[in-house]
Amino acid sequence: MSGFEIERKFLVRGEDYRSAATSSIRIKQGYICSRGRTVRVRLCDSCGYLTIKGPADASGIKRYEFEKEITLDEAEELFKLCEPGIIDKTRYLVKSTDGVHTFEVDEFYGDNAGLVMAEVELGSVEESFEKPDFIGDEVTGDRRFHNSHLRQFPFILWRGTIPKAFRHLTLE
């Protein structure tokens, strides 16, 4: 698959996304390159993926993306080339309240434990969508919440700087 990825990213409140999820999958991902343009290797259960992403536009919503499914063996070999720091998360798929869009809710582990974010992919920058009740503040374009950034500067290092409404993420 290749083309433009148009997505918006949000912090998540509470745990209602779990009971609303239609499915979930464990994801491990690493970055061969994470500066400006990213080259990512991902393992999703028994499937591997190689993804190349271009820089985002000024809003942080739209960027070029190329993704190719690869074998498990290829993914494991490519992980050996990755920069230090692996992202480990469970992704939950949750339909929007109107049933038109699917939110991908990522619950992170390791040094990013306590962080839960949701993304929704859109057909255009202007496309409207309905948010489930657990969707909180938008963080689209905030580099701290990019997976490639979390790899190098994990949530544990800066979790005290998030908005007050999300203090439950601080794992106090």
PDB file of C-alpha atoms in Angstrom:
ATOM      1  CA  MET A   1       0.000   0.000   0.000  1.00  0.00           C
ATOM      2  CA  SER A   2       1.211   3.487  -0.741  1.00  0.00           C
ATOM      3  CA  GLY A   3      -0.332   6.905  -0.765  1.00  0.00           C
ATOM      4  CA  PHE A   4      -1.103   9.624   1.712  1.00  0.00           C
ATOM      5  CA  GLU A   5      -1.963   8.856   5.303  1.00  0.00           C
ATOM      6  CA  ILE A   6      -4.382  11.333   6.847  1.00  0.00           C
ATOM      7  CA  GLU A   7      -4.866  10.791  10.558  1.00  0.00           C
ATOM      8  CA  ARG A   8      -5.621  12.600  13.777  1.00  0.00           C
ATOM      9  CA  LYS A   9      -4.346  11.557  17.179  1.00  0.00           C
ATOM     10  CA  PHE A  10      -5.912  11.928  20.640  1.00  0.00           C
ATOM     11  CA  LEU A  11      -5.237  11.100  24.269  1.00  0.00           C
ATOM     12  CA  VAL A  12      -7.624   8.543  25.764  1.00  0.00           C
ATOM     13  CA  ARG A  13      -9.611   8.912  29.015  1.00  0.00           C
ATOM     14  CA  GLY A  14     -10.413   5.876  31.121  1.00  0.00           C
ATOM     15  CA  GLU A  15     -10.613   2.280  29.945  1.00  0.00           C
ATOM     16  CA  ASP A  16     -13.994   2.125  28.147  1.00  0.00           C
ATOM     17  CA  TYR A  17     -12.164   1.510  24.856  1.00  0.00           C
ATOM     18  CA  ARG A  18     -11.395  -2.045  25.978  1.00  0.00           C
ATOM     19  CA  SER A  19     -15.036  -3.121  26.286  1.00  0.00           C
ATOM     20  CA  ALA A  20     -15.931  -1.278  23.057  1.00  0.00           C
ATOM     21  CA  ALA A  21     -13.130  -2.912  21.041  1.00  0.00           C
ATOM     22  CA  THR A  22     -14.017  -5.309  18.233  1.00  0.00           C
ATOM     23  CA  SER A  23     -10.495  -6.776  18.254  1.00  0.00           C
ATOM     24  CA  SER A  24      -6.983  -6.269  19.586  1.00  0.00           C
ATOM     25  CA  ILE A  25      -3.456  -7.158  18.515  1.00  0.00           C
ATOM     26  CA  ARG A  26      -0.014  -6.961  20.152  1.00  0.00           C
ATOM     27  CA  ILE A  27       2.467  -4.856  18.170  1.00  0.00           C
ATOM     28  CA  LYS A  28       6.238  -4.610  18.435  1.00  0.00           C
ATOM     29  CA  GLN A  29       7.930  -1.994  16.270  1.00  0.00           C
ATOM     30  CA  GLY A  30      11.375  -0.572  15.738  1.00  0.00           C
ATOM     31  CA  TYR A  31      12.839   2.164  13.575  1.00  0.00           C
ATOM     32  CA  ILE A  32      15.681   1.797  11.104  1.00  0.00           C
ATOM     33  CA  CYS A  33      15.484   5.563  10.570  1.00  0.00           C
ATOM     34  CA  SER A  34      13.433   8.028  12.629  1.00  0.00           C
ATOM     35  CA  ARG A  35      14.619  11.494  11.607  1.00  0.00           C
ATOM     36  CA  GLY A  36      12.244  13.463   9.374  1.00  0.00           C
ATOM     37  CA  ARG A  37      11.333  10.464   7.279  1.00  0.00           C
ATOM     38  CA  THR A  38      10.816   7.174   9.081  1.00  0.00           C
ATOM     39  CA  VAL A  39      11.518   3.578   8.138  1.00  0.00           C
ATOM     40  CA  ARG A  40       9.669   1.288  10.515  1.00  0.00           C
ATOM     41  CA  VAL A  41       9.648  -2.472  11.039  1.00  0.00           C
ATOM     42  CA  ARG A  42       6.571  -3.894  12.733  1.00  0.00           C
ATOM     43  CA  LEU A  43       5.550  -7.316  14.057  1.00  0.00           C
ATOM     44  CA  CYS A  44       1.812  -7.891  14.532  1.00  0.00           C
ATOM     45  CA  ASP A  45       1.332 -11.376  15.950  1.00  0.00           C
ATOM     46  CA  SER A  46       2.751 -13.528  13.127  1.00  0.00           C
ATOM     47  CA  CYS A  47       2.895 -10.875  10.356  1.00  0.00           C
ATOM     48  CA  GLY A  48       5.676  -8.430   9.549  1.00  0.00           C
ATOM     49  CA  TYR A  49       5.502  -5.020   7.883  1.00  0.00           C
ATOM     50  CA  LEU A  50       7.996  -2.547   6.504  1.00  0.00           C
ATOM     51  CA  THR A  51       6.712   1.031   6.443  1.00  0.00           C
ATOM     52  CA  ILE A  52       8.268   4.195   5.061  1.00  0.00           C
ATOM     53  CA  LYS A  53       6.703   7.533   6.012  1.00  0.00           C
ATOM     54  CA  GLY A  54       7.518  10.966   4.681  1.00  0.00           C
ATOM     55  CA  PRO A  55       7.461  14.172   6.700  1.00  0.00           C
ATOM     56  CA  ALA A  56       4.067  15.446   7.840  1.00  0.00           C
ATOM     57  CA  ASP A  57       2.488  18.607   6.501  1.00  0.00           C
ATOM     58  CA  ALA A  58       2.397  21.741   8.689  1.00  0.00           C
ATOM     59  CA  SER A  59      -0.733  20.531  10.538  1.00  0.00           C
ATOM     60  CA  GLY A  60       0.790  17.125  11.289  1.00  0.00           C
ATOM     61  CA  ILE A  61      -2.289  15.439   9.804  1.00  0.00           C
ATOM     62  CA  LYS A  62      -1.141  14.326   6.325  1.00  0.00           C
ATOM     63  CA  ARG A  63       1.987  12.542   5.080  1.00  0.00           C
ATOM     64  CA  TYR A  64       3.107  10.028   2.494  1.00  0.00           C
ATOM     65  CA  GLU A  65       3.132   6.380   3.580  1.00  0.00           C
ATOM     66  CA  PHE A  66       4.355   3.209   1.891  1.00  0.00           C
ATOM     67  CA  GLU A  67       3.710  -0.121   3.612  1.00  0.00           C
ATOM     68  CA  LYS A  68       4.587  -3.651   2.536  1.00  0.00           C
ATOM     69  CA  GLU A  69       3.872  -6.937   4.274  1.00  0.00           C
ATOM     70  CA  ILE A  70       7.047  -8.963   4.839  1.00  0.00           C
ATOM     71  CA  THR A  71       7.723 -12.389   6.309  1.00  0.00           C
ATOM     72  CA  LEU A  72       8.286 -12.922  10.012  1.00  0.00           C
ATOM     73  CA  ASP A  73      11.906 -13.921   9.291  1.00  0.00           C
ATOM     74  CA  GLU A  74      12.487 -10.736   7.266  1.00  0.00           C
ATOM     75  CA  ALA A  75      11.032  -8.615  10.071  1.00  0.00           C
ATOM     76  CA  GLU A  76      13.210 -10.311  12.702  1.00  0.00           C
ATOM     77  CA  GLU A  77      16.323  -9.693  10.575  1.00  0.00           C
ATOM     78  CA  LEU A  78      15.377  -6.044  10.018  1.00  0.00           C
ATOM     79  CA  PHE A  79      14.898  -5.559  13.775  1.00  0.00           C
ATOM     80  CA  LYS A  80      18.657  -6.142  14.075  1.00  0.00           C
ATOM     81  CA  LEU A  81      19.187  -2.933  12.063  1.00  0.00           C
ATOM     82  CA  CYS A  82      16.866  -0.800  14.201  1.00  0.00           C
ATOM     83  CA  GLU A  83      17.896   2.163  16.307  1.00  0.00           C
ATOM     84  CA  PRO A  84      17.817   1.542  20.084  1.00  0.00           C
ATOM     85  CA  GLY A  85      14.364   1.524  21.687  1.00  0.00           C
ATOM     86  CA  ILE A  86      11.459  -0.708  20.725  1.00  0.00           C
ATOM     87  CA  ILE A  87       7.796   0.283  20.890  1.00  0.00           C
ATOM     88  CA  ASP A  88       5.613  -2.381  22.505  1.00  0.00           C
ATOM     89  CA  LYS A  89       1.842  -1.884  22.573  1.00  0.00           C
ATOM     90  CA  THR A  90      -1.571  -3.466  22.220  1.00  0.00           C
ATOM     91  CA  ARG A  91      -3.833  -1.945  19.572  1.00  0.00           C
ATOM     92  CA  TYR A  92      -7.599  -2.038  20.102  1.00  0.00           C
ATOM     93  CA  LEU A  93      -9.979  -1.348  17.198  1.00  0.00           C
ATOM     94  CA  VAL A  94     -13.062   0.645  18.211  1.00  0.00           C
ATOM     95  CA  LYS A  95     -15.833   1.871  15.905  1.00  0.00           C
ATOM     96  CA  SER A  96     -16.892   5.510  16.178  1.00  0.00           C
ATOM     97  CA  THR A  97     -20.326   6.205  17.620  1.00  0.00           C
ATOM     98  CA  ASP A  98     -21.740   6.626  14.108  1.00  0.00           C
ATOM     99  CA  GLY A  99     -20.050   3.389  12.922  1.00  0.00           C
ATOM    100  CA  VAL A 100     -18.328   5.138   9.997  1.00  0.00           C
ATOM    101  CA  HIS A 101     -14.763   5.385  11.337  1.00  0.00           C
ATOM    102  CA  THR A 102     -12.537   3.028  13.304  1.00  0.00           C
ATOM    103  CA  PHE A 103     -10.317   4.353  16.078  1.00  0.00           C
ATOM    104  CA  GLU A 104      -7.039   2.543  16.680  1.00  0.00           C
ATOM    105  CA  VAL A 105      -6.377   2.770  20.418  1.00  0.00           C
ATOM    106  CA  ASP A 106      -2.799   2.018  21.437  1.00  0.00           C
ATOM    107  CA  GLU A 107      -1.993   1.008  25.012  1.00  0.00           C
ATOM    108  CA  PHE A 108       1.775   1.208  25.527  1.00  0.00           C
ATOM    109  CA  TYR A 109       4.111  -0.910  27.687  1.00  0.00           C
ATOM    110  CA  GLY A 110       7.663  -0.662  29.001  1.00  0.00           C
ATOM    111  CA  ASP A 111       8.975   2.896  29.414  1.00  0.00           C
ATOM    112  CA  ASN A 112       5.807   4.164  27.680  1.00  0.00           C
ATOM    113  CA  ALA A 113       3.456   2.365  30.099  1.00  0.00           C
ATOM    114  CA  GLY A 114       0.492   4.470  31.164  1.00  0.00           C
ATOM    115  CA  LEU A 115       0.188   6.200  27.813  1.00  0.00           C
ATOM    116  CA  VAL A 116      -2.968   5.417  25.818  1.00  0.00           C
ATOM    117  CA  MET A 117      -3.633   7.180  22.516  1.00  0.00           C
ATOM    118  CA  ALA A 118      -6.193   6.850  19.745  1.00  0.00           C
ATOM    119  CA  GLU A 119      -5.809   7.566  16.036  1.00  0.00           C
ATOM    120  CA  VAL A 120      -8.449   7.855  13.359  1.00  0.00           C
ATOM    121  CA  GLU A 121      -7.623   7.676   9.650  1.00  0.00           C
ATOM    122  CA  LEU A 122      -9.565   9.973   7.360  1.00  0.00           C
ATOM    123  CA  GLY A 123     -10.182  10.287   3.634  1.00  0.00           C
ATOM    124  CA  SER A 124      -9.412  14.014   3.640  1.00  0.00           C
ATOM    125  CA  VAL A 125      -8.067  16.651   5.998  1.00  0.00           C
ATOM    126  CA  GLU A 126     -11.528  18.255   6.206  1.00  0.00           C
ATOM    127  CA  GLU A 127     -13.464  15.024   6.847  1.00  0.00           C
ATOM    128  CA  SER A 128     -15.639  15.115   9.966  1.00  0.00           C
ATOM    129  CA  PHE A 129     -16.051  12.200  12.373  1.00  0.00           C
ATOM    130  CA  GLU A 130     -17.776  11.366  15.648  1.00  0.00           C
ATOM    131  CA  LYS A 131     -15.630  10.685  18.683  1.00  0.00           C
ATOM    132  CA  PRO A 132     -16.364   7.980  21.233  1.00  0.00           C
ATOM    133  CA  ASP A 133     -16.703   9.288  24.824  1.00  0.00           C
ATOM    134  CA  PHE A 134     -13.218   8.070  25.787  1.00  0.00           C
ATOM    135  CA  ILE A 135     -11.527  10.403  23.266  1.00  0.00           C
ATOM    136  CA  GLY A 136      -9.815  13.335  24.964  1.00  0.00           C
ATOM    137  CA  ASP A 137      -7.451  16.123  23.960  1.00  0.00           C
ATOM    138  CA  GLU A 138      -6.106  16.148  20.420  1.00  0.00           C
ATOM    139  CA  VAL A 139      -2.331  15.700  20.147  1.00  0.00           C
ATOM    140  CA  THR A 140      -2.035  15.592  16.342  1.00  0.00           C
ATOM    141  CA  GLY A 141       1.188  17.325  15.376  1.00  0.00           C
ATOM    142  CA  ASP A 142       2.658  17.141  18.903  1.00  0.00           C
ATOM    143  CA  ARG A 143       5.935  15.362  18.214  1.00  0.00           C
ATOM    144  CA  ARG A 144       6.112  13.913  21.750  1.00  0.00           C
ATOM    145  CA  PHE A 145       3.286  11.547  20.804  1.00  0.00           C
ATOM    146  CA  HIS A 146       4.884  10.164  17.615  1.00  0.00           C
ATOM    147  CA  ASN A 147       5.910   6.542  18.084  1.00  0.00           C
ATOM    148  CA  SER A 148       9.319   7.312  16.562  1.00  0.00           C
ATOM    149  CA  HIS A 149       9.821   9.987  19.250  1.00  0.00           C
ATOM    150  CA  LEU A 150       8.518   7.756  22.061  1.00  0.00           C
ATOM    151  CA  ARG A 151      11.195   5.270  21.097  1.00  0.00           C
ATOM    152  CA  GLN A 152      13.931   7.769  21.955  1.00  0.00           C
ATOM    153  CA  PHE A 153      12.146   9.902  24.577  1.00  0.00           C
ATOM    154  CA  PRO A 154       9.716   7.548  26.333  1.00  0.00           C
ATOM    155  CA  PHE A 155       6.660   8.691  28.250  1.00  0.00           C
ATOM    156  CA  ILE A 156       8.290   7.897  31.600  1.00  0.00           C
ATOM    157  CA  LEU A 157      10.637  10.889  31.058  1.00  0.00           C
ATOM    158  CA  TRP A 158       7.929  13.526  30.483  1.00  0.00           C
ATOM    159  CA  ARG A 159       4.581  12.167  31.651  1.00  0.00           C
ATOM    160  CA  GLY A 160       4.218  14.935  34.267  1.00  0.00           C
ATOM    161  CA  THR A 161       3.823  17.531  31.481  1.00  0.00           C
ATOM    162  CA  ILE A 162       0.538  16.251  30.053  1.00  0.00           C
ATOM    163  CA  PRO A 163      -2.756  18.156  30.488  1.00  0.00           C
ATOM    164  CA  LYS A 164      -4.354  18.022  33.963  1.00  0.00           C
ATOM    165  CA  ALA A 165      -7.400  16.086  32.686  1.00  0.00           C
ATOM    166  CA  PHE A 166      -5.078  13.174  31.893  1.00  0.00           C
ATOM    167  CA  ARG A 167      -3.229  12.959  35.227  1.00  0.00           C
ATOM    168  CA  HIS A 168      -4.362   9.328  35.561  1.00  0.00           C
ATOM    169  CA  LEU A 169      -1.692   8.603  32.935  1.00  0.00           C
ATOM    170  CA  THR A 170       1.066   9.550  35.363  1.00  0.00           C
ATOM    171  CA  LEU A 171       0.820   6.211  37.202  1.00  0.00           C
ATOM    172  CA  GLU A 172       1.059   7.872  40.623  1.00  0.00           C
TER     173      GLU A 172
END
